[in-house]
Amino acid sequence: MKKLVLIILILTGTGQIYPEAVANKAYVKRIELLTYLRFIEPVIKNYRGNDKDGKPAEFTAKPEMEGERVKRYNEVKKLYQEGMIYYFEENFVNAYRRFLEAQLGMEQILEELTQYYIERTEEMMKSAIDRKNENNPEDKNLVDI
């Protein structure tokens, strides 16, 4: 048995495993999510998504007519707030779970926004390439830039 333990220790190398308290994990995740929420809020407000009718949501839309990105962002904020309640009640396990759920929602929103940015950039590049100088059709300055 001792030989088996010794072989396992040798095979796993000298990597060390450090224990980390759930309270510390929850604290780090809380700060990380707060940073994400602050940075992503202006982007969400500018690119609200479509409302329930499929039209682009207006900036001054009523809560029931908000875009889907705004609704999902508000859901993530709600999960974060629930995690904060658990955190300050010193229920760190549930707080950490809520923070992880909020992080998953945030990652999905960021992934969708990234895809939207890529598609919009592609459209802008195509329109810039297709545009020609009316005074000189042979001018390719836009393409060179």
mmCIF file of N, CA and C in Angstrom:
data_model
loop_
_atom_site.group_PDB
_atom_site.id
_atom_site.type_symbol
_atom_site.label_atom_id
_atom_site.label_comp_id
_atom_site.label_asym_id
_atom_site.label_seq_id
_atom_site.Cartn_x
_atom_site.Cartn_y
_atom_site.Cartn_z
ATOM 1 N N MET A 1 0.822 -1.186 0.000
ATOM 2 C CA MET A 1 0.000 0.000 0.000
ATOM 3 C C MET A 1 0.871 1.256 0.000
ATOM 4 N N LYS A 2 1.954 1.222 0.793
ATOM 5 C CA LYS A 2 2.843 2.378 0.854
ATOM 6 C C LYS A 2 3.513 2.617 -0.492
ATOM 7 N N LYS A 3 3.842 1.532 -1.167
ATOM 8 C CA LYS A 3 4.470 1.671 -2.472
ATOM 9 C C LYS A 3 3.506 2.304 -3.470
ATOM 10 N N LEU A 4 2.257 1.919 -3.399
ATOM 11 C CA LEU A 4 1.249 2.467 -4.292
ATOM 12 C C LEU A 4 1.084 3.973 -4.077
ATOM 13 N N VAL A 5 1.033 4.393 -2.828
ATOM 14 C CA VAL A 5 0.916 5.810 -2.509
ATOM 15 C C VAL A 5 2.150 6.562 -2.982
ATOM 16 N N LEU A 6 3.316 5.973 -2.779
ATOM 17 C CA LEU A 6 4.561 6.596 -3.215
ATOM 18 C C LEU A 6 4.606 6.731 -4.736
ATOM 19 N N ILE A 7 4.164 5.713 -5.449
ATOM 20 C CA ILE A 7 4.144 5.766 -6.916
ATOM 21 C C ILE A 7 3.172 6.844 -7.396
ATOM 22 N N ILE A 8 2.027 6.926 -6.782
ATOM 23 C CA ILE A 8 1.040 7.946 -7.167
ATOM 24 C C ILE A 8 1.594 9.340 -6.926
ATOM 25 N N LEU A 9 2.267 9.537 -5.802
ATOM 26 C CA LEU A 9 2.855 10.837 -5.512
ATOM 27 C C LEU A 9 3.947 11.206 -6.513
ATOM 28 N N ILE A 10 4.722 10.231 -6.897
ATOM 29 C CA ILE A 10 5.790 10.495 -7.855
ATOM 30 C C ILE A 10 5.207 10.797 -9.237
ATOM 31 N N LEU A 11 4.181 10.054 -9.645
ATOM 32 C CA LEU A 11 3.576 10.250 -10.961
ATOM 33 C C LEU A 11 2.831 11.578 -11.076
ATOM 34 N N THR A 12 2.248 12.018 -9.994
ATOM 35 C CA THR A 12 1.517 13.283 -10.054
ATOM 36 C C THR A 12 2.450 14.471 -10.028
ATOM 37 N N GLY A 13 3.677 14.252 -9.769
ATOM 38 C CA GLY A 13 4.650 15.349 -9.782
ATOM 39 C C GLY A 13 4.645 16.116 -8.478
ATOM 40 N N THR A 14 5.214 17.275 -8.572
ATOM 41 C CA THR A 14 5.336 18.090 -7.368
ATOM 42 C C THR A 14 4.263 19.167 -7.308
ATOM 43 N N GLY A 15 3.219 19.032 -8.133
ATOM 44 C CA GLY A 15 2.136 20.009 -8.100
ATOM 45 C C GLY A 15 1.481 20.036 -6.732
ATOM 46 N N GLN A 16 1.228 21.219 -6.278
ATOM 47 C CA GLN A 16 0.643 21.345 -4.951
ATOM 48 C C GLN A 16 -0.808 21.800 -5.078
ATOM 49 N N ILE A 17 -1.610 21.328 -4.187
ATOM 50 C CA ILE A 17 -3.012 21.696 -4.155
ATOM 51 C C ILE A 17 -3.242 22.526 -2.901
ATOM 52 N N TYR A 18 -3.779 23.710 -3.110
ATOM 53 C CA TYR A 18 -4.040 24.583 -1.984
ATOM 54 C C TYR A 18 -5.543 24.643 -1.731
ATOM 55 N N PRO A 19 -5.930 24.449 -0.507
ATOM 56 C CA PRO A 19 -7.358 24.591 -0.209
ATOM 57 C C PRO A 19 -7.740 26.070 -0.210
ATOM 58 N N GLU A 20 -8.975 26.330 -0.641
ATOM 59 C CA GLU A 20 -9.457 27.705 -0.658
ATOM 60 C C GLU A 20 -10.858 27.716 -0.066
ATOM 61 N N ALA A 21 -11.079 28.606 0.834
ATOM 62 C CA ALA A 21 -12.376 28.693 1.494
ATOM 63 C C ALA A 21 -13.433 29.176 0.515
ATOM 64 N N VAL A 22 -14.657 28.697 0.708
ATOM 65 C CA VAL A 22 -15.758 29.107 -0.152
ATOM 66 C C VAL A 22 -16.014 30.604 0.009
ATOM 67 N N ALA A 23 -15.791 31.120 1.197
ATOM 68 C CA ALA A 23 -15.982 32.555 1.421
ATOM 69 C C ALA A 23 -15.037 33.368 0.542
ATOM 70 N N ASN A 24 -13.815 32.899 0.413
ATOM 71 C CA ASN A 24 -12.847 33.595 -0.435
ATOM 72 C C ASN A 24 -13.238 33.492 -1.911
ATOM 73 N N LYS A 25 -13.690 32.311 -2.330
ATOM 74 C CA LYS A 25 -14.134 32.135 -3.711
ATOM 75 C C LYS A 25 -15.321 33.052 -4.004
ATOM 76 N N ALA A 26 -16.260 33.116 -3.080
ATOM 77 C CA ALA A 26 -17.435 33.966 -3.262
ATOM 78 C C ALA A 26 -17.029 35.437 -3.323
ATOM 79 N N TYR A 27 -16.069 35.831 -2.503
ATOM 80 C CA TYR A 27 -15.597 37.223 -2.513
ATOM 81 C C TYR A 27 -14.980 37.581 -3.861
ATOM 82 N N VAL A 28 -14.119 36.718 -4.362
ATOM 83 C CA VAL A 28 -13.451 36.976 -5.639
ATOM 84 C C VAL A 28 -14.477 37.017 -6.773
ATOM 85 N N LYS A 29 -15.416 36.080 -6.772
ATOM 86 C CA LYS A 29 -16.438 36.031 -7.815
ATOM 87 C C LYS A 29 -17.357 37.242 -7.737
ATOM 88 N N ARG A 30 -17.637 37.718 -6.534
ATOM 89 C CA ARG A 30 -18.483 38.904 -6.346
ATOM 90 C C ARG A 30 -17.840 40.127 -6.987
ATOM 91 N N ILE A 31 -16.557 40.328 -6.753
ATOM 92 C CA ILE A 31 -15.846 41.468 -7.315
ATOM 93 C C ILE A 31 -15.767 41.346 -8.840
ATOM 94 N N GLU A 32 -15.484 40.150 -9.319
ATOM 95 C CA GLU A 32 -15.376 39.922 -10.760
ATOM 96 C C GLU A 32 -16.703 40.212 -11.464
ATOM 97 N N LEU A 33 -17.797 39.711 -10.916
ATOM 98 C CA LEU A 33 -19.098 39.930 -11.534
ATOM 99 C C LEU A 33 -19.516 41.392 -11.484
ATOM 100 N N LEU A 34 -19.207 42.065 -10.398
ATOM 101 C CA LEU A 34 -19.543 43.478 -10.303
ATOM 102 C C LEU A 34 -18.817 44.274 -11.381
ATOM 103 N N THR A 35 -17.582 43.924 -11.637
ATOM 104 C CA THR A 35 -16.815 44.584 -12.702
ATOM 105 C C THR A 35 -17.470 44.335 -14.053
ATOM 106 N N TYR A 36 -17.836 43.086 -14.327
ATOM 107 C CA TYR A 36 -18.493 42.767 -15.594
ATOM 108 C C TYR A 36 -19.814 43.523 -15.732
ATOM 109 N N LEU A 37 -20.609 43.530 -14.672
ATOM 110 C CA LEU A 37 -21.906 44.197 -14.731
ATOM 111 C C LEU A 37 -21.757 45.686 -15.015
ATOM 112 N N ARG A 38 -20.761 46.304 -14.420
ATOM 113 C CA ARG A 38 -20.546 47.735 -14.647
ATOM 114 C C ARG A 38 -20.082 48.022 -16.068
ATOM 115 N N PHE A 39 -19.188 47.211 -16.582
ATOM 116 C CA PHE A 39 -18.646 47.465 -17.916
ATOM 117 C C PHE A 39 -19.648 47.141 -19.018
ATOM 118 N N ILE A 40 -20.500 46.156 -18.795
ATOM 119 C CA ILE A 40 -21.388 45.705 -19.868
ATOM 120 C C ILE A 40 -22.693 46.505 -19.920
ATOM 121 N N GLU A 41 -23.029 47.220 -18.866
ATOM 122 C CA GLU A 41 -24.314 47.929 -18.828
ATOM 123 C C GLU A 41 -24.482 48.949 -19.959
ATOM 124 N N PRO A 42 -23.509 49.813 -20.254
ATOM 125 C CA PRO A 42 -23.703 50.748 -21.375
ATOM 126 C C PRO A 42 -23.864 50.044 -22.719
ATOM 127 N N VAL A 43 -23.170 48.945 -22.897
ATOM 128 C CA VAL A 43 -23.284 48.206 -24.149
ATOM 129 C C VAL A 43 -24.683 47.616 -24.278
ATOM 130 N N ILE A 44 -25.194 47.063 -23.202
ATOM 131 C CA ILE A 44 -26.535 46.488 -23.212
ATOM 132 C C ILE A 44 -27.568 47.574 -23.494
ATOM 133 N N LYS A 45 -27.395 48.744 -22.906
ATOM 134 C CA LYS A 45 -28.357 49.825 -23.141
ATOM 135 C C LYS A 45 -28.296 50.342 -24.572
ATOM 136 N N ASN A 46 -27.134 50.290 -25.198
ATOM 137 C CA ASN A 46 -27.017 50.742 -26.585
ATOM 138 C C ASN A 46 -27.494 49.685 -27.578
ATOM 139 N N TYR A 47 -27.292 48.428 -27.274
ATOM 140 C CA TYR A 47 -27.720 47.339 -28.152
ATOM 141 C C TYR A 47 -28.728 46.489 -27.388
ATOM 142 N N ARG A 48 -29.933 46.985 -27.316
ATOM 143 C CA ARG A 48 -30.974 46.400 -26.480
ATOM 144 C C ARG A 48 -31.526 45.091 -27.024
ATOM 145 N N GLY A 49 -31.416 44.861 -28.297
ATOM 146 C CA GLY A 49 -32.000 43.664 -28.892
ATOM 147 C C GLY A 49 -33.408 43.942 -29.369
ATOM 148 N N ASN A 50 -34.143 42.884 -29.703
ATOM 149 C CA ASN A 50 -35.503 43.011 -30.211
ATOM 150 C C ASN A 50 -36.511 42.860 -29.092
ATOM 151 N N ASP A 51 -37.648 43.557 -29.238
ATOM 152 C CA ASP A 51 -38.710 43.403 -28.246
ATOM 153 C C ASP A 51 -39.519 42.150 -28.565
ATOM 154 N N LYS A 52 -40.621 41.960 -27.844
ATOM 155 C CA LYS A 52 -41.388 40.728 -28.032
ATOM 156 C C LYS A 52 -42.085 40.666 -29.382
ATOM 157 N N ASP A 53 -42.222 41.821 -30.072
ATOM 158 C CA ASP A 53 -42.816 41.843 -31.409
ATOM 159 C C ASP A 53 -41.786 41.602 -32.506
ATOM 160 N N GLY A 54 -40.521 41.510 -32.151
ATOM 161 C CA GLY A 54 -39.469 41.276 -33.122
ATOM 162 C C GLY A 54 -38.875 42.545 -33.707
ATOM 163 N N LYS A 55 -39.296 43.690 -33.211
ATOM 164 C CA LYS A 55 -38.759 44.971 -33.675
ATOM 165 C C LYS A 55 -37.626 45.395 -32.753
ATOM 166 N N PRO A 56 -36.687 46.179 -33.262
ATOM 167 C CA PRO A 56 -35.634 46.683 -32.368
ATOM 168 C C PRO A 56 -36.237 47.511 -31.231
ATOM 169 N N ALA A 57 -35.815 47.228 -30.017
ATOM 170 C CA ALA A 57 -36.366 47.908 -28.842
ATOM 171 C C ALA A 57 -35.885 49.350 -28.793
ATOM 172 N N GLU A 58 -36.766 50.224 -28.359
ATOM 173 C CA GLU A 58 -36.431 51.631 -28.228
ATOM 174 C C GLU A 58 -35.741 51.880 -26.891
ATOM 175 N N PHE A 59 -35.036 53.004 -26.847
ATOM 176 C CA PHE A 59 -34.303 53.345 -25.625
ATOM 177 C C PHE A 59 -35.254 53.652 -24.476
ATOM 178 N N THR A 60 -36.382 54.256 -24.783
ATOM 179 C CA THR A 60 -37.351 54.639 -23.752
ATOM 180 C C THR A 60 -38.524 53.670 -23.713
ATOM 181 N N ALA A 61 -38.284 52.401 -23.980
ATOM 182 C CA ALA A 61 -39.349 51.409 -24.023
ATOM 183 C C ALA A 61 -39.847 51.094 -22.618
ATOM 184 N N LYS A 62 -41.111 50.712 -22.547
ATOM 185 C CA LYS A 62 -41.696 50.276 -21.285
ATOM 186 C C LYS A 62 -41.071 48.941 -20.875
ATOM 187 N N PRO A 63 -41.152 48.605 -19.603
ATOM 188 C CA PRO A 63 -40.507 47.348 -19.151
ATOM 189 C C PRO A 63 -40.987 46.099 -19.893
ATOM 190 N N GLU A 64 -42.262 46.058 -20.290
ATOM 191 C CA GLU A 64 -42.739 44.867 -21.001
ATOM 192 C C GLU A 64 -42.298 44.838 -22.465
ATOM 193 N N MET A 65 -41.794 45.965 -22.977
ATOM 194 C CA MET A 65 -41.351 46.044 -24.370
ATOM 195 C C MET A 65 -39.826 46.170 -24.482
ATOM 196 N N GLU A 66 -39.108 45.874 -23.422
ATOM 197 C CA GLU A 66 -37.646 45.949 -23.460
ATOM 198 C C GLU A 66 -37.088 44.875 -24.378
ATOM 199 N N GLY A 67 -35.889 45.096 -24.842
ATOM 200 C CA GLY A 67 -35.223 44.112 -25.688
ATOM 201 C C GLY A 67 -34.819 42.881 -24.896
ATOM 202 N N GLU A 68 -34.550 41.792 -25.631
ATOM 203 C CA GLU A 68 -34.225 40.541 -24.939
ATOM 204 C C GLU A 68 -32.894 40.608 -24.217
ATOM 205 N N ARG A 69 -31.952 41.404 -24.723
ATOM 206 C CA ARG A 69 -30.668 41.525 -24.015
ATOM 207 C C ARG A 69 -30.847 42.246 -22.685
ATOM 208 N N VAL A 70 -31.688 43.261 -22.673
ATOM 209 C CA VAL A 70 -31.935 43.995 -21.432
ATOM 210 C C VAL A 70 -32.601 43.076 -20.417
ATOM 211 N N LYS A 71 -33.536 42.268 -20.866
ATOM 212 C CA LYS A 71 -34.212 41.336 -19.953
ATOM 213 C C LYS A 71 -33.226 40.326 -19.381
ATOM 214 N N ARG A 72 -32.374 39.781 -20.244
ATOM 215 C CA ARG A 72 -31.393 38.806 -19.756
ATOM 216 C C ARG A 72 -30.387 39.458 -18.829
ATOM 217 N N TYR A 73 -29.997 40.694 -19.132
ATOM 218 C CA TYR A 73 -29.086 41.426 -18.250
ATOM 219 C C TYR A 73 -29.738 41.644 -16.882
ATOM 220 N N ASN A 74 -31.019 41.999 -16.879
ATOM 221 C CA ASN A 74 -31.723 42.193 -15.611
ATOM 222 C C ASN A 74 -31.839 40.892 -14.823
ATOM 223 N N GLU A 75 -31.993 39.769 -15.523
ATOM 224 C CA GLU A 75 -32.017 38.467 -14.847
ATOM 225 C C GLU A 75 -30.666 38.171 -14.195
ATOM 226 N N VAL A 76 -29.589 38.493 -14.902
ATOM 227 C CA VAL A 76 -28.244 38.289 -14.344
ATOM 228 C C VAL A 76 -28.061 39.184 -13.120
ATOM 229 N N LYS A 77 -28.512 40.427 -13.214
ATOM 230 C CA LYS A 77 -28.411 41.327 -12.057
ATOM 231 C C LYS A 77 -29.214 40.802 -10.872
ATOM 232 N N LYS A 78 -30.370 40.218 -11.156
ATOM 233 C CA LYS A 78 -31.195 39.653 -10.081
ATOM 234 C C LYS A 78 -30.468 38.488 -9.407
ATOM 235 N N LEU A 79 -29.855 37.613 -10.215
ATOM 236 C CA LEU A 79 -29.079 36.511 -9.638
ATOM 237 C C LEU A 79 -27.928 37.042 -8.793
ATOM 238 N N TYR A 80 -27.277 38.081 -9.285
ATOM 239 C CA TYR A 80 -26.179 38.691 -8.538
ATOM 240 C C TYR A 80 -26.682 39.260 -7.214
ATOM 241 N N GLN A 81 -27.832 39.922 -7.243
ATOM 242 C CA GLN A 81 -28.389 40.497 -6.013
ATOM 243 C C GLN A 81 -28.770 39.407 -5.016
ATOM 244 N N GLU A 82 -29.319 38.293 -5.518
ATOM 245 C CA GLU A 82 -29.616 37.168 -4.623
ATOM 246 C C GLU A 82 -28.330 36.630 -3.999
ATOM 247 N N GLY A 83 -27.290 36.527 -4.799
ATOM 248 C CA GLY A 83 -25.995 36.085 -4.287
ATOM 249 C C GLY A 83 -25.462 37.044 -3.234
ATOM 250 N N MET A 84 -25.664 38.344 -3.449
ATOM 251 C CA MET A 84 -25.218 39.331 -2.467
ATOM 252 C C MET A 84 -25.963 39.166 -1.143
ATOM 253 N N ILE A 85 -27.251 38.888 -1.229
ATOM 254 C CA ILE A 85 -28.026 38.672 0.004
ATOM 255 C C ILE A 85 -27.466 37.482 0.765
ATOM 256 N N TYR A 86 -27.234 36.379 0.044
ATOM 257 C CA TYR A 86 -26.642 35.206 0.694
ATOM 258 C C TYR A 86 -25.250 35.526 1.242
ATOM 259 N N TYR A 87 -24.495 36.301 0.482
ATOM 260 C CA TYR A 87 -23.126 36.631 0.892
ATOM 261 C C TYR A 87 -23.124 37.387 2.213
ATOM 262 N N PHE A 88 -23.988 38.388 2.330
ATOM 263 C CA PHE A 88 -24.000 39.174 3.556
ATOM 264 C C PHE A 88 -24.712 38.467 4.705
ATOM 265 N N GLU A 89 -25.446 37.405 4.393
ATOM 266 C CA GLU A 89 -25.976 36.540 5.452
ATOM 267 C C GLU A 89 -24.930 35.517 5.888
ATOM 268 N N GLU A 90 -23.783 35.549 5.248
ATOM 269 C CA GLU A 90 -22.674 34.630 5.465
ATOM 270 C C GLU A 90 -23.031 33.194 5.102
ATOM 271 N N ASN A 91 -23.914 33.059 4.126
ATOM 272 C CA ASN A 91 -24.231 31.760 3.544
ATOM 273 C C ASN A 91 -23.425 31.683 2.239
ATOM 274 N N PHE A 92 -22.140 31.423 2.372
ATOM 275 C CA PHE A 92 -21.213 31.557 1.263
ATOM 276 C C PHE A 92 -21.394 30.496 0.180
ATOM 277 N N VAL A 93 -21.853 29.323 0.548
ATOM 278 C CA VAL A 93 -22.047 28.262 -0.440
ATOM 279 C C VAL A 93 -23.143 28.662 -1.417
ATOM 280 N N ASN A 94 -24.289 29.101 -0.907
ATOM 281 C CA ASN A 94 -25.376 29.528 -1.795
ATOM 282 C C ASN A 94 -25.012 30.803 -2.551
ATOM 283 N N ALA A 95 -24.280 31.682 -1.904
ATOM 284 C CA ALA A 95 -23.839 32.897 -2.579
ATOM 285 C C ALA A 95 -22.949 32.547 -3.758
ATOM 286 N N TYR A 96 -22.020 31.645 -3.544
ATOM 287 C CA TYR A 96 -21.115 31.245 -4.625
ATOM 288 C C TYR A 96 -21.877 30.584 -5.772
ATOM 289 N N ARG A 97 -22.889 29.772 -5.436
ATOM 290 C CA ARG A 97 -23.714 29.153 -6.478
ATOM 291 C C ARG A 97 -24.430 30.216 -7.308
ATOM 292 N N ARG A 98 -25.013 31.194 -6.634
ATOM 293 C CA ARG A 98 -25.718 32.267 -7.353
ATOM 294 C C ARG A 98 -24.744 33.062 -8.221
ATOM 295 N N PHE A 99 -23.560 33.308 -7.706
ATOM 296 C CA PHE A 99 -22.569 34.042 -8.491
ATOM 297 C C PHE A 99 -22.158 33.252 -9.733
ATOM 298 N N LEU A 100 -22.039 31.932 -9.586
ATOM 299 C CA LEU A 100 -21.690 31.102 -10.746
ATOM 300 C C LEU A 100 -22.817 31.092 -11.773
ATOM 301 N N GLU A 101 -24.070 31.064 -11.308
ATOM 302 C CA GLU A 101 -25.206 31.139 -12.228
ATOM 303 C C GLU A 101 -25.211 32.486 -12.954
ATOM 304 N N ALA A 102 -24.929 33.551 -12.222
ATOM 305 C CA ALA A 102 -24.862 34.877 -12.840
ATOM 306 C C ALA A 102 -23.716 34.942 -13.837
ATOM 307 N N GLN A 103 -22.608 34.307 -13.518
ATOM 308 C CA GLN A 103 -21.467 34.301 -14.436
ATOM 309 C C GLN A 103 -21.823 33.566 -15.723
ATOM 310 N N LEU A 104 -22.540 32.472 -15.623
ATOM 311 C CA LEU A 104 -22.955 31.732 -16.813
ATOM 312 C C LEU A 104 -23.857 32.599 -17.685
ATOM 313 N N GLY A 105 -24.814 33.289 -17.075
ATOM 314 C CA GLY A 105 -25.674 34.193 -17.833
ATOM 315 C C GLY A 105 -24.890 35.319 -18.473
ATOM 316 N N MET A 106 -23.921 35.850 -17.751
ATOM 317 C CA MET A 106 -23.091 36.930 -18.286
ATOM 318 C C MET A 106 -22.267 36.442 -19.476
ATOM 319 N N GLU A 107 -21.734 35.236 -19.389
ATOM 320 C CA GLU A 107 -20.959 34.681 -20.495
ATOM 321 C C GLU A 107 -21.825 34.513 -21.735
ATOM 322 N N GLN A 108 -23.075 34.099 -21.563
ATOM 323 C CA GLN A 108 -23.972 33.937 -22.705
ATOM 324 C C GLN A 108 -24.284 35.288 -23.341
ATOM 325 N N ILE A 109 -24.512 36.290 -22.516
ATOM 326 C CA ILE A 109 -24.776 37.635 -23.042
ATOM 327 C C ILE A 109 -23.549 38.154 -23.796
ATOM 328 N N LEU A 110 -22.382 37.996 -23.219
ATOM 329 C CA LEU A 110 -21.159 38.466 -23.867
ATOM 330 C C LEU A 110 -20.904 37.731 -25.183
ATOM 331 N N GLU A 111 -21.188 36.449 -25.205
ATOM 332 C CA GLU A 111 -21.014 35.687 -26.434
ATOM 333 C C GLU A 111 -21.957 36.193 -27.526
ATOM 334 N N GLU A 112 -23.203 36.458 -27.159
ATOM 335 C CA GLU A 112 -24.175 36.986 -28.120
ATOM 336 C C GLU A 112 -23.765 38.366 -28.616
ATOM 337 N N LEU A 113 -23.315 39.219 -27.708
ATOM 338 C CA LEU A 113 -22.874 40.554 -28.108
ATOM 339 C C LEU A 113 -21.654 40.495 -29.021
ATOM 340 N N THR A 114 -20.751 39.591 -28.733
ATOM 341 C CA THR A 114 -19.580 39.429 -29.577
ATOM 342 C C THR A 114 -19.975 39.032 -30.988
ATOM 343 N N GLN A 115 -20.895 38.088 -31.090
ATOM 344 C CA GLN A 115 -21.367 37.660 -32.405
ATOM 345 C C GLN A 115 -22.061 38.816 -33.128
ATOM 346 N N TYR A 116 -22.834 39.613 -32.392
ATOM 347 C CA TYR A 116 -23.505 40.764 -32.987
ATOM 348 C C TYR A 116 -22.478 41.775 -33.510
ATOM 349 N N TYR A 117 -21.453 42.043 -32.739
ATOM 350 C CA TYR A 117 -20.397 42.967 -33.160
ATOM 351 C C TYR A 117 -19.698 42.459 -34.421
ATOM 352 N N ILE A 118 -19.422 41.178 -34.481
ATOM 353 C CA ILE A 118 -18.755 40.605 -35.651
ATOM 354 C C ILE A 118 -19.632 40.763 -36.892
ATOM 355 N N GLU A 119 -20.916 40.470 -36.755
ATOM 356 C CA GLU A 119 -21.824 40.602 -37.891
ATOM 357 C C GLU A 119 -21.947 42.055 -38.338
ATOM 358 N N ARG A 120 -22.062 42.980 -37.389
ATOM 359 C CA ARG A 120 -22.168 44.401 -37.740
ATOM 360 C C ARG A 120 -20.887 44.897 -38.403
ATOM 361 N N THR A 121 -19.749 44.470 -37.917
ATOM 362 C CA THR A 121 -18.479 44.873 -38.518
ATOM 363 C C THR A 121 -18.374 44.345 -39.941
ATOM 364 N N GLU A 122 -18.804 43.128 -40.142
ATOM 365 C CA GLU A 122 -18.777 42.549 -41.485
ATOM 366 C C GLU A 122 -19.666 43.352 -42.436
ATOM 367 N N GLU A 123 -20.857 43.737 -41.983
ATOM 368 C CA GLU A 123 -21.746 44.558 -42.811
ATOM 369 C C GLU A 123 -21.107 45.906 -43.128
ATOM 370 N N MET A 124 -20.499 46.526 -42.141
ATOM 371 C CA MET A 124 -19.864 47.827 -42.357
ATOM 372 C C MET A 124 -18.701 47.717 -43.341
ATOM 373 N N MET A 125 -17.912 46.675 -43.222
ATOM 374 C CA MET A 125 -16.785 46.487 -44.136
ATOM 375 C C MET A 125 -17.268 46.257 -45.566
ATOM 376 N N LYS A 126 -18.324 45.460 -45.714
ATOM 377 C CA LYS A 126 -18.863 45.215 -47.054
ATOM 378 C C LYS A 126 -19.398 46.500 -47.668
ATOM 379 N N SER A 127 -20.099 47.299 -46.881
ATOM 380 C CA SER A 127 -20.642 48.548 -47.423
ATOM 381 C C SER A 127 -19.516 49.529 -47.765
ATOM 382 N N ALA A 128 -18.443 49.532 -46.994
ATOM 383 C CA ALA A 128 -17.316 50.420 -47.293
ATOM 384 C C ALA A 128 -16.603 49.991 -48.566
ATOM 385 N N ILE A 129 -16.501 48.699 -48.780
ATOM 386 C CA ILE A 129 -15.837 48.211 -49.984
ATOM 387 C C ILE A 129 -16.701 48.458 -51.211
ATOM 388 N N ASP A 130 -18.001 48.279 -51.059
ATOM 389 C CA ASP A 130 -18.906 48.459 -52.191
ATOM 390 C C ASP A 130 -19.073 49.923 -52.580
ATOM 391 N N ARG A 131 -18.845 50.830 -51.667
ATOM 392 C CA ARG A 131 -19.004 52.252 -51.961
ATOM 393 C C ARG A 131 -17.857 52.713 -52.852
ATOM 394 N N LYS A 132 -18.224 53.474 -53.870
ATOM 395 C CA LYS A 132 -17.205 53.974 -54.799
ATOM 396 C C LYS A 132 -17.244 55.494 -54.800
ATOM 397 N N ASN A 133 -16.151 56.064 -55.180
ATOM 398 C CA ASN A 133 -16.055 57.509 -55.326
ATOM 399 C C ASN A 133 -16.794 57.893 -56.600
ATOM 400 N N GLU A 134 -17.826 58.699 -56.453
ATOM 401 C CA GLU A 134 -18.636 59.059 -57.614
ATOM 402 C C GLU A 134 -17.855 59.889 -58.628
ATOM 403 N N ASN A 135 -16.916 60.683 -58.178
ATOM 404 C CA ASN A 135 -16.127 61.519 -59.080
ATOM 405 C C ASN A 135 -15.078 60.720 -59.846
ATOM 406 N N ASN A 136 -14.558 59.661 -59.228
ATOM 407 C CA ASN A 136 -13.531 58.846 -59.873
ATOM 408 C C ASN A 136 -13.807 57.378 -59.544
ATOM 409 N N PRO A 137 -14.460 56.628 -60.432
ATOM 410 C CA PRO A 137 -14.814 55.229 -60.143
ATOM 411 C C PRO A 137 -13.599 54.320 -59.941
ATOM 412 N N GLU A 138 -12.444 54.718 -60.415
ATOM 413 C CA GLU A 138 -11.236 53.903 -60.276
ATOM 414 C C GLU A 138 -10.536 54.126 -58.933
ATOM 415 N N ASP A 139 -11.016 55.088 -58.156
ATOM 416 C CA ASP A 139 -10.405 55.420 -56.863
ATOM 417 C C ASP A 139 -10.691 54.289 -55.869
ATOM 418 N N LYS A 140 -9.658 53.743 -55.263
ATOM 419 C CA LYS A 140 -9.812 52.631 -54.324
ATOM 420 C C LYS A 140 -9.265 52.992 -52.945
ATOM 421 N N ASN A 141 -9.377 54.235 -52.555
ATOM 422 C CA ASN A 141 -8.872 54.668 -51.245
ATOM 423 C C ASN A 141 -9.577 53.965 -50.100
ATOM 424 N N LEU A 142 -10.884 53.746 -50.222
ATOM 425 C CA LEU A 142 -11.600 53.070 -49.149
ATOM 426 C C LEU A 142 -11.099 51.653 -48.951
ATOM 427 N N VAL A 143 -10.805 50.999 -50.069
ATOM 428 C CA VAL A 143 -10.311 49.625 -49.966
ATOM 429 C C VAL A 143 -8.904 49.605 -49.376
ATOM 430 N N ASP A 144 -8.079 50.569 -49.764
ATOM 431 C CA ASP A 144 -6.712 50.623 -49.250
ATOM 432 C C ASP A 144 -6.694 50.897 -47.752
ATOM 433 N N ILE A 145 -7.597 51.686 -47.270
ATOM 434 C CA ILE A 145 -7.627 52.016 -45.849
ATOM 435 C C ILE A 145 -7.988 50.767 -45.077
#
